[in-house]
mmCIF file of N, CA and C in Angstrom:
data_model
loop_
_atom_site.group_PDB
_atom_site.id
_atom_site.type_symbol
_atom_site.label_atom_id
_atom_site.label_comp_id
_atom_site.label_asym_id
_atom_site.label_seq_id
_atom_site.Cartn_x
_atom_site.Cartn_y
_atom_site.Cartn_z
ATOM 1 N N MET A 86 73.366 139.846 83.897
ATOM 2 C CA MET A 86 72.956 138.914 83.316
ATOM 3 C C MET A 86 73.099 137.096 83.833
ATOM 4 N N LYS A 87 73.480 137.091 84.636
ATOM 5 C CA LYS A 87 73.317 135.622 85.448
ATOM 6 C C LYS A 87 72.424 135.682 86.011
ATOM 7 N N ASN A 88 71.959 136.963 86.830
ATOM 8 C CA ASN A 88 70.477 137.563 87.279
ATOM 9 C C ASN A 88 69.549 136.906 86.352
ATOM 10 N N TRP A 89 69.540 137.403 85.109
ATOM 11 C CA TRP A 89 67.850 137.231 84.522
ATOM 12 C C TRP A 89 68.054 135.663 83.834
ATOM 13 N N LEU A 90 69.243 135.058 83.389
ATOM 14 C CA LEU A 90 69.582 133.244 83.599
ATOM 15 C C LEU A 90 68.390 133.405 83.808
ATOM 16 N N GLY A 91 68.966 132.669 85.539
ATOM 17 C CA GLY A 91 68.514 132.368 86.432
ATOM 18 C C GLY A 91 66.545 132.568 86.702
ATOM 19 N N LEU A 92 66.770 134.107 86.368
ATOM 20 C CA LEU A 92 65.088 133.964 86.734
ATOM 21 C C LEU A 92 64.765 133.448 85.465
ATOM 22 N N PHE A 93 65.054 133.115 84.476
ATOM 23 C CA PHE A 93 64.471 132.628 83.255
ATOM 24 C C PHE A 93 64.107 131.239 83.406
ATOM 25 N N ALA A 94 65.365 130.518 84.125
ATOM 26 C CA ALA A 94 65.268 129.265 84.230
ATOM 27 C C ALA A 94 64.472 128.924 85.058
ATOM 28 N N ALA A 95 64.015 129.495 85.812
ATOM 29 C CA ALA A 95 63.075 129.234 87.379
ATOM 30 C C ALA A 95 61.565 129.646 87.026
ATOM 31 N N LEU A 96 61.455 130.382 85.320
ATOM 32 C CA LEU A 96 59.999 130.272 85.766
ATOM 33 C C LEU A 96 60.148 129.886 84.202
ATOM 34 N N VAL A 97 60.613 129.059 83.823
ATOM 35 C CA VAL A 97 60.141 127.784 83.244
ATOM 36 C C VAL A 97 60.190 126.516 83.585
ATOM 37 N N VAL A 98 60.732 126.587 85.274
ATOM 38 C CA VAL A 98 60.463 125.797 85.561
ATOM 39 C C VAL A 98 58.875 125.344 86.363
ATOM 40 N N LEU A 99 59.302 126.893 86.344
ATOM 41 C CA LEU A 99 57.855 127.228 87.506
ATOM 42 C C LEU A 99 56.281 126.395 86.587
ATOM 43 N N GLY A 100 56.634 127.452 84.859
ATOM 44 C CA GLY A 100 55.738 126.597 84.423
ATOM 45 C C GLY A 100 55.467 125.178 83.458
ATOM 46 N N LEU A 101 56.738 124.629 83.593
ATOM 47 C CA LEU A 101 56.361 123.558 83.600
ATOM 48 C C LEU A 101 55.719 123.057 85.140
ATOM 49 N N ILE A 102 56.412 123.013 86.267
ATOM 50 C CA ILE A 102 55.174 122.872 87.220
ATOM 51 C C ILE A 102 53.463 122.576 87.221
ATOM 52 N N ILE A 103 53.526 124.344 86.878
ATOM 53 C CA ILE A 103 52.353 124.628 86.421
ATOM 54 C C ILE A 103 51.741 123.916 85.541
ATOM 55 N N GLU A 104 52.111 123.417 84.612
ATOM 56 C CA GLU A 104 51.321 122.630 82.961
ATOM 57 C C GLU A 104 52.038 121.305 83.543
ATOM 58 N N HIS A 105 52.414 120.853 84.315
ATOM 59 C CA HIS A 105 52.239 118.950 84.441
ATOM 60 C C HIS A 105 52.157 119.051 86.246
ATOM 61 N N TRP A 106 50.991 119.919 87.044
ATOM 62 C CA TRP A 106 51.085 119.164 88.267
ATOM 63 C C TRP A 106 50.723 118.557 88.393
ATOM 64 N N GLN A 107 49.569 117.872 87.948
ATOM 65 C CA GLN A 107 49.412 116.135 88.091
ATOM 66 C C GLN A 107 50.537 115.156 87.365
ATOM 67 N N THR A 108 50.445 115.055 86.783
ATOM 68 C CA THR A 108 52.613 114.393 86.183
ATOM 69 C C THR A 108 52.487 114.031 87.172
ATOM 70 N N ILE A 109 53.397 115.197 87.998
ATOM 71 C CA ILE A 109 54.556 115.320 89.349
ATOM 72 C C ILE A 109 53.976 114.922 89.656
ATOM 73 N N LEU A 110 52.728 115.759 90.393
ATOM 74 C CA LEU A 110 51.572 114.561 91.593
ATOM 75 C C LEU A 110 51.518 112.812 91.421
ATOM 76 N N VAL A 111 51.234 111.921 89.930
ATOM 77 C CA VAL A 111 51.501 110.791 90.342
ATOM 78 C C VAL A 111 52.259 110.053 90.356
ATOM 79 N N VAL A 112 53.569 110.969 89.373
ATOM 80 C CA VAL A 112 55.106 110.706 89.309
ATOM 81 C C VAL A 112 55.274 110.358 91.378
ATOM 82 N N VAL A 113 54.968 111.435 91.959
ATOM 83 C CA VAL A 113 55.870 111.336 93.217
ATOM 84 C C VAL A 113 55.200 110.505 94.067
ATOM 85 N N GLY A 114 53.490 109.769 93.621
ATOM 86 C CA GLY A 114 53.011 108.891 94.530
ATOM 87 C C GLY A 114 53.108 107.270 94.081
ATOM 88 N N VAL A 115 53.951 107.994 93.262
ATOM 89 C CA VAL A 115 54.255 106.375 92.816
ATOM 90 C C VAL A 115 55.642 106.056 93.159
ATOM 91 N N VAL A 116 55.878 106.889 93.816
ATOM 92 C CA VAL A 116 57.715 106.672 93.919
ATOM 93 C C VAL A 116 57.359 106.310 95.255
ATOM 94 N N LEU A 117 56.776 107.135 96.137
ATOM 95 C CA LEU A 117 56.403 107.116 97.605
ATOM 96 C C LEU A 117 55.813 105.556 97.861
ATOM 97 N N GLY A 118 54.525 105.401 97.555
ATOM 98 C CA GLY A 118 54.438 104.117 97.060
ATOM 99 C C GLY A 118 54.943 103.234 97.165
ATOM 100 N N VAL A 119 56.421 102.950 96.354
ATOM 101 C CA VAL A 119 56.939 101.777 95.961
ATOM 102 C C VAL A 119 58.231 102.095 97.564
ATOM 103 N N GLY A 120 58.114 102.941 97.842
ATOM 104 C CA GLY A 120 59.691 102.781 98.841
ATOM 105 C C GLY A 120 58.530 102.307 100.200
ATOM 106 N N LEU A 121 57.536 103.122 100.022
ATOM 107 C CA LEU A 121 56.376 102.372 101.452
ATOM 108 C C LEU A 121 56.312 100.371 101.074
ATOM 109 N N ALA A 122 56.290 100.022 100.028
ATOM 110 C CA ALA A 122 56.112 98.497 99.657
ATOM 111 C C ALA A 122 57.788 98.427 100.140
ATOM 112 N N VAL A 123 58.158 98.736 99.342
ATOM 113 C CA VAL A 123 59.924 98.257 99.536
ATOM 114 C C VAL A 123 60.358 98.227 101.648
ATOM 115 N N ALA A 124 59.581 99.365 102.449
ATOM 116 C CA ALA A 124 60.082 98.829 103.180
ATOM 117 C C ALA A 124 59.183 98.600 103.931
ATOM 118 N N MET A 125 58.005 98.228 103.828
ATOM 119 C CA MET A 125 57.220 97.062 104.671
ATOM 120 C C MET A 125 57.115 95.769 104.457
ATOM 121 N N ILE A 126 57.633 95.344 103.114
ATOM 122 C CA ILE A 126 58.433 94.151 102.374
ATOM 123 C C ILE A 126 59.670 93.921 102.662
ATOM 124 N N ALA A 127 60.769 95.079 103.698
ATOM 125 C CA ALA A 127 61.746 94.678 104.164
ATOM 126 C C ALA A 127 61.639 93.710 106.114
ATOM 127 N N ALA A 128 60.629 95.242 106.212
ATOM 128 C CA ALA A 128 60.174 94.921 107.807
ATOM 129 C C ALA A 128 59.581 93.405 108.234
ATOM 130 N N ALA A 129 59.231 93.173 106.906
ATOM 131 C CA ALA A 129 57.771 92.048 106.677
ATOM 132 C C ALA A 129 59.453 90.068 107.212
ATOM 133 N N ALA A 130 60.116 90.791 106.132
ATOM 134 C CA ALA A 130 60.779 89.754 105.359
ATOM 135 C C ALA A 130 60.926 88.909 107.272
ATOM 136 N N PRO A 131 61.620 89.026 108.428
ATOM 137 C CA PRO A 131 62.161 88.680 109.195
ATOM 138 C C PRO A 131 60.861 87.694 109.005
ATOM 139 N N LYS A 132 59.742 87.939 109.923
ATOM 140 C CA LYS A 132 58.365 86.714 109.421
ATOM 141 C C LYS A 132 58.463 85.677 108.930
ATOM 142 N N ILE A 133 58.506 86.462 107.467
ATOM 143 C CA ILE A 133 58.107 85.453 106.612
ATOM 144 C C ILE A 133 59.516 84.425 106.552
ATOM 145 N N ARG A 134 60.565 84.833 107.075
ATOM 146 C CA ARG A 134 61.819 83.820 107.016
ATOM 147 C C ARG A 134 61.812 83.070 107.982
ATOM 148 N N GLY A 135 60.985 83.314 109.320
ATOM 149 C CA GLY A 135 60.805 82.857 110.130
ATOM 150 C C GLY A 135 59.050 81.515 110.273
ATOM 151 N N ALA A 136 58.727 82.321 109.045
ATOM 152 C CA ALA A 136 57.560 81.355 108.990
ATOM 153 C C ALA A 136 57.703 79.744 108.089
ATOM 154 N N THR A 137 57.976 80.927 106.715
ATOM 155 C CA THR A 137 58.904 79.701 106.436
ATOM 156 C C THR A 137 59.586 77.962 106.643
ATOM 157 N N GLU A 138 60.519 78.642 107.835
ATOM 158 C CA GLU A 138 61.686 77.501 108.691
ATOM 159 C C GLU A 138 60.314 77.019 109.544
ATOM 160 N N ARG A 139 59.636 77.405 109.749
ATOM 161 C CA ARG A 139 58.417 76.599 110.820
ATOM 162 C C ARG A 139 57.917 75.390 109.997
ATOM 163 N N ALA A 140 57.091 76.658 108.667
ATOM 164 C CA ALA A 140 57.119 75.236 107.342
ATOM 165 C C ALA A 140 57.365 74.434 107.338
ATOM 166 N N LEU A 141 58.916 74.541 107.089
ATOM 167 C CA LEU A 141 60.057 73.598 106.342
ATOM 168 C C LEU A 141 59.698 72.313 107.525
ATOM 169 N N GLU A 142 60.224 72.885 109.000
ATOM 170 C CA GLU A 142 60.227 71.878 110.011
ATOM 171 C C GLU A 142 58.966 71.243 109.919
ATOM 172 N N ALA A 143 58.058 71.548 110.317
ATOM 173 C CA ALA A 143 56.689 71.163 110.183
ATOM 174 C C ALA A 143 56.795 69.581 109.137
ATOM 175 N N ARG A 144 57.270 69.958 108.018
ATOM 176 C CA ARG A 144 57.273 68.977 106.810
ATOM 177 C C ARG A 144 58.230 68.270 106.712
ATOM 178 N N ARG A 145 59.036 68.622 107.113
ATOM 179 C CA ARG A 145 60.406 67.731 107.797
ATOM 180 C C ARG A 145 59.875 66.821 108.990
ATOM 181 N N ASN A 146 58.934 67.016 109.797
ATOM 182 C CA ASN A 146 58.941 65.735 111.608
ATOM 183 C C ASN A 146 57.692 65.040 110.432
ATOM 184 N N ALA A 147 56.903 65.731 109.550
ATOM 185 C CA ALA A 147 55.564 65.065 108.901
ATOM 186 C C ALA A 147 56.570 63.957 108.659
ATOM 187 N N ALA A 148 57.884 64.079 107.392
ATOM 188 C CA ALA A 148 57.844 62.756 106.405
ATOM 189 C C ALA A 148 58.744 62.268 107.839
ATOM 190 N N ASP A 149 59.781 62.804 108.887
ATOM 191 C CA ASP A 149 60.167 61.404 109.756
ATOM 192 C C ASP A 149 59.087 60.913 110.802
ATOM 193 N N MET A 150 57.948 61.292 110.893
ATOM 194 C CA MET A 150 57.072 60.443 111.647
ATOM 195 C C MET A 150 56.198 59.642 110.041
ATOM 196 N N GLU A 151 56.441 59.912 109.158
ATOM 197 C CA GLU A 151 55.658 58.950 108.610
ATOM 198 C C GLU A 151 56.387 57.464 108.172
ATOM 199 N N ARG A 152 57.671 58.114 107.869
ATOM 200 C CA ARG A 152 58.586 57.288 107.912
ATOM 201 C C ARG A 152 58.687 56.854 108.789
ATOM 202 N N ALA A 153 58.673 56.897 110.150
ATOM 203 C CA ALA A 153 58.245 55.873 111.410
ATOM 204 C C ALA A 153 57.526 54.875 111.030
ATOM 205 N N ARG A 154 55.902 55.187 110.662
ATOM 206 C CA ARG A 154 54.894 54.094 110.499
ATOM 207 C C ARG A 154 55.433 53.841 109.985
ATOM 208 N N ARG A 155 55.854 54.034 108.877
ATOM 209 C CA ARG A 155 55.580 52.981 107.978
ATOM 210 C C ARG A 155 56.909 51.985 108.663
ATOM 211 N N SER A 156 57.767 52.316 108.790
ATOM 212 C CA SER A 156 58.475 51.185 109.268
ATOM 213 C C SER A 156 58.164 50.283 110.266
ATOM 214 N N SER A 157 57.497 50.503 111.140
ATOM 215 C CA SER A 157 56.954 49.696 111.542
ATOM 216 C C SER A 157 56.212 49.606 111.704
ATOM 217 N N LEU A 158 55.021 49.784 110.222
ATOM 218 C CA LEU A 158 54.093 48.662 109.816
ATOM 219 C C LEU A 158 55.095 47.947 108.749
ATOM 220 N N LYS A 159 56.026 47.960 108.589
ATOM 221 C CA LYS A 159 56.596 47.207 107.778
ATOM 222 C C LYS A 159 57.481 45.753 109.016
ATOM 223 N N ALA A 160 57.920 46.276 109.852
ATOM 224 C CA ALA A 160 58.196 45.541 111.140
ATOM 225 C C ALA A 160 57.056 44.646 111.134
ATOM 226 N N ARG A 161 55.720 45.175 111.349
ATOM 227 C CA ARG A 161 54.926 43.872 112.113
ATOM 228 C C ARG A 161 54.093 43.462 110.775
ATOM 229 N N ALA A 162 54.606 43.593 109.656
ATOM 230 C CA ALA A 162 54.423 42.842 108.300
ATOM 231 C C ALA A 162 55.201 41.701 108.628
ATOM 232 N N MET A 163 56.563 41.953 108.945
ATOM 233 C CA MET A 163 57.408 40.554 108.998
ATOM 234 C C MET A 163 57.674 39.481 109.779
ATOM 235 N N THR A 164 57.036 40.502 111.170
ATOM 236 C CA THR A 164 56.050 39.483 112.527
ATOM 237 C C THR A 164 55.606 38.247 111.795
ATOM 238 N N GLN A 165 54.019 39.012 111.239
ATOM 239 C CA GLN A 165 53.110 38.129 110.549
ATOM 240 C C GLN A 165 53.420 37.213 109.907
ATOM 241 N N HIS A 166 54.215 37.757 108.587
ATOM 242 C CA HIS A 166 55.124 36.370 108.016
ATOM 243 C C HIS A 166 55.234 35.829 108.360
ATOM 244 N N GLU A 167 56.293 36.268 109.480
ATOM 245 C CA GLU A 167 57.189 35.250 110.373
ATOM 246 C C GLU A 167 55.981 34.095 110.985
ATOM 247 N N TRP A 168 55.298 34.687 111.851
ATOM 248 C CA TRP A 168 54.611 33.917 112.406
ATOM 249 C C TRP A 168 53.516 32.811 110.982
ATOM 250 N N TYR A 169 53.381 33.337 110.029
ATOM 251 C CA TYR A 169 52.414 32.282 108.622
ATOM 252 C C TYR A 169 53.272 31.352 108.322
ATOM 253 N N LEU A 170 54.730 31.530 108.324
ATOM 254 C CA LEU A 170 55.597 30.698 107.598
ATOM 255 C C LEU A 170 55.468 29.314 108.509
ATOM 256 N N GLU A 171 55.476 29.901 110.281
ATOM 257 C CA GLU A 171 55.587 28.981 111.617
ATOM 258 C C GLU A 171 53.986 27.821 111.136
ATOM 259 N N GLY A 172 53.148 28.369 110.709
ATOM 260 C CA GLY A 172 51.506 27.801 110.227
ATOM 261 C C GLY A 172 50.787 28.073 111.534
ATOM 262 N N SER A 173 51.486 29.325 112.258
ATOM 263 C CA SER A 173 50.760 30.147 113.380
ATOM 264 C C SER A 173 48.920 30.967 112.591
ATOM 265 N N ASP A 174 48.408 30.727 113.510
ATOM 266 C CA ASP A 174 47.037 31.367 113.003
ATOM 267 C C ASP A 174 47.202 33.096 113.162
ATOM 268 N N ARG A 175 48.225 33.633 113.950
ATOM 269 C CA ARG A 175 48.458 35.610 114.226
ATOM 270 C C ARG A 175 48.856 35.465 112.763
ATOM 271 N N GLY A 176 49.952 34.641 112.163
ATOM 272 C CA GLY A 176 50.286 34.966 110.311
ATOM 273 C C GLY A 176 49.231 35.247 109.815
ATOM 274 N N VAL A 177 48.206 34.729 109.542
ATOM 275 C CA VAL A 177 46.635 34.800 108.890
ATOM 276 C C VAL A 177 45.835 36.268 109.145
ATOM 277 N N TYR A 178 45.631 36.312 110.732
ATOM 278 C CA TYR A 178 44.393 37.133 111.500
ATOM 279 C C TYR A 178 45.194 38.356 112.161
ATOM 280 N N GLY A 179 46.486 38.251 111.945
ATOM 281 C CA GLY A 179 47.320 39.293 112.899
ATOM 282 C C GLY A 179 46.651 39.307 115.123
ATOM 283 N N GLU A 180 47.197 40.527 115.103
ATOM 284 C CA GLU A 180 46.504 40.565 116.444
ATOM 285 C C GLU A 180 44.971 40.322 117.056
ATOM 286 N N PHE A 181 44.159 40.090 116.069
ATOM 287 C CA PHE A 181 43.033 40.137 116.120
ATOM 288 C C PHE A 181 41.985 38.561 115.794
ATOM 289 N N PRO A 182 42.461 37.353 116.489
ATOM 290 C CA PRO A 182 41.932 36.893 115.612
ATOM 291 C C PRO A 182 40.198 36.122 115.599
ATOM 292 N N PRO A 183 39.866 35.712 114.407
ATOM 293 C CA PRO A 183 38.421 35.405 114.654
ATOM 294 C C PRO A 183 37.355 34.892 115.725
ATOM 295 N N VAL A 184 36.756 35.446 115.936
ATOM 296 C CA VAL A 184 35.752 34.506 116.846
ATOM 297 C C VAL A 184 35.822 33.351 116.593
ATOM 298 N N ASP A 185 35.982 31.801 117.991
ATOM 299 C CA ASP A 185 35.220 30.511 117.574
ATOM 300 C C ASP A 185 33.742 30.530 117.821
ATOM 301 N N LEU A 186 32.977 30.105 116.532
ATOM 302 C CA LEU A 186 31.441 30.018 116.403
ATOM 303 C C LEU A 186 31.359 28.861 117.566
ATOM 304 N N ASP A 187 32.491 27.321 117.350
ATOM 305 C CA ASP A 187 31.236 26.431 118.022
ATOM 306 C C ASP A 187 31.679 26.986 120.052
ATOM 307 N N LYS A 188 31.812 28.262 120.426
ATOM 308 C CA LYS A 188 31.920 28.058 121.244
ATOM 309 C C LYS A 188 31.034 28.927 122.175
ATOM 310 N N LEU A 189 30.384 29.418 121.011
ATOM 311 C CA LEU A 189 29.495 30.503 121.675
ATOM 312 C C LEU A 189 27.972 30.121 122.027
#
């Protein structure tokens, strides 16, 4: 009786496979595709992480350089303001005074 039941179950499974082989093929393809995508993402994760860290470091460096530029600009403006308060022409014209037209 057990042999007949096993044979019957095998025939039912074989019938289902024959009837729905396209659906089974699609499901197997999707599972393999998802597995491949997960494996590729796992393999690329260190590279992505490294690129992200480099981009963040570049952004920090750019922000530091901008802060330094603004600090330098502020210091130069304060120096020129002091010159202006002292009555010096450098306070108005900065490092590049106009040409004296009378001397031309």
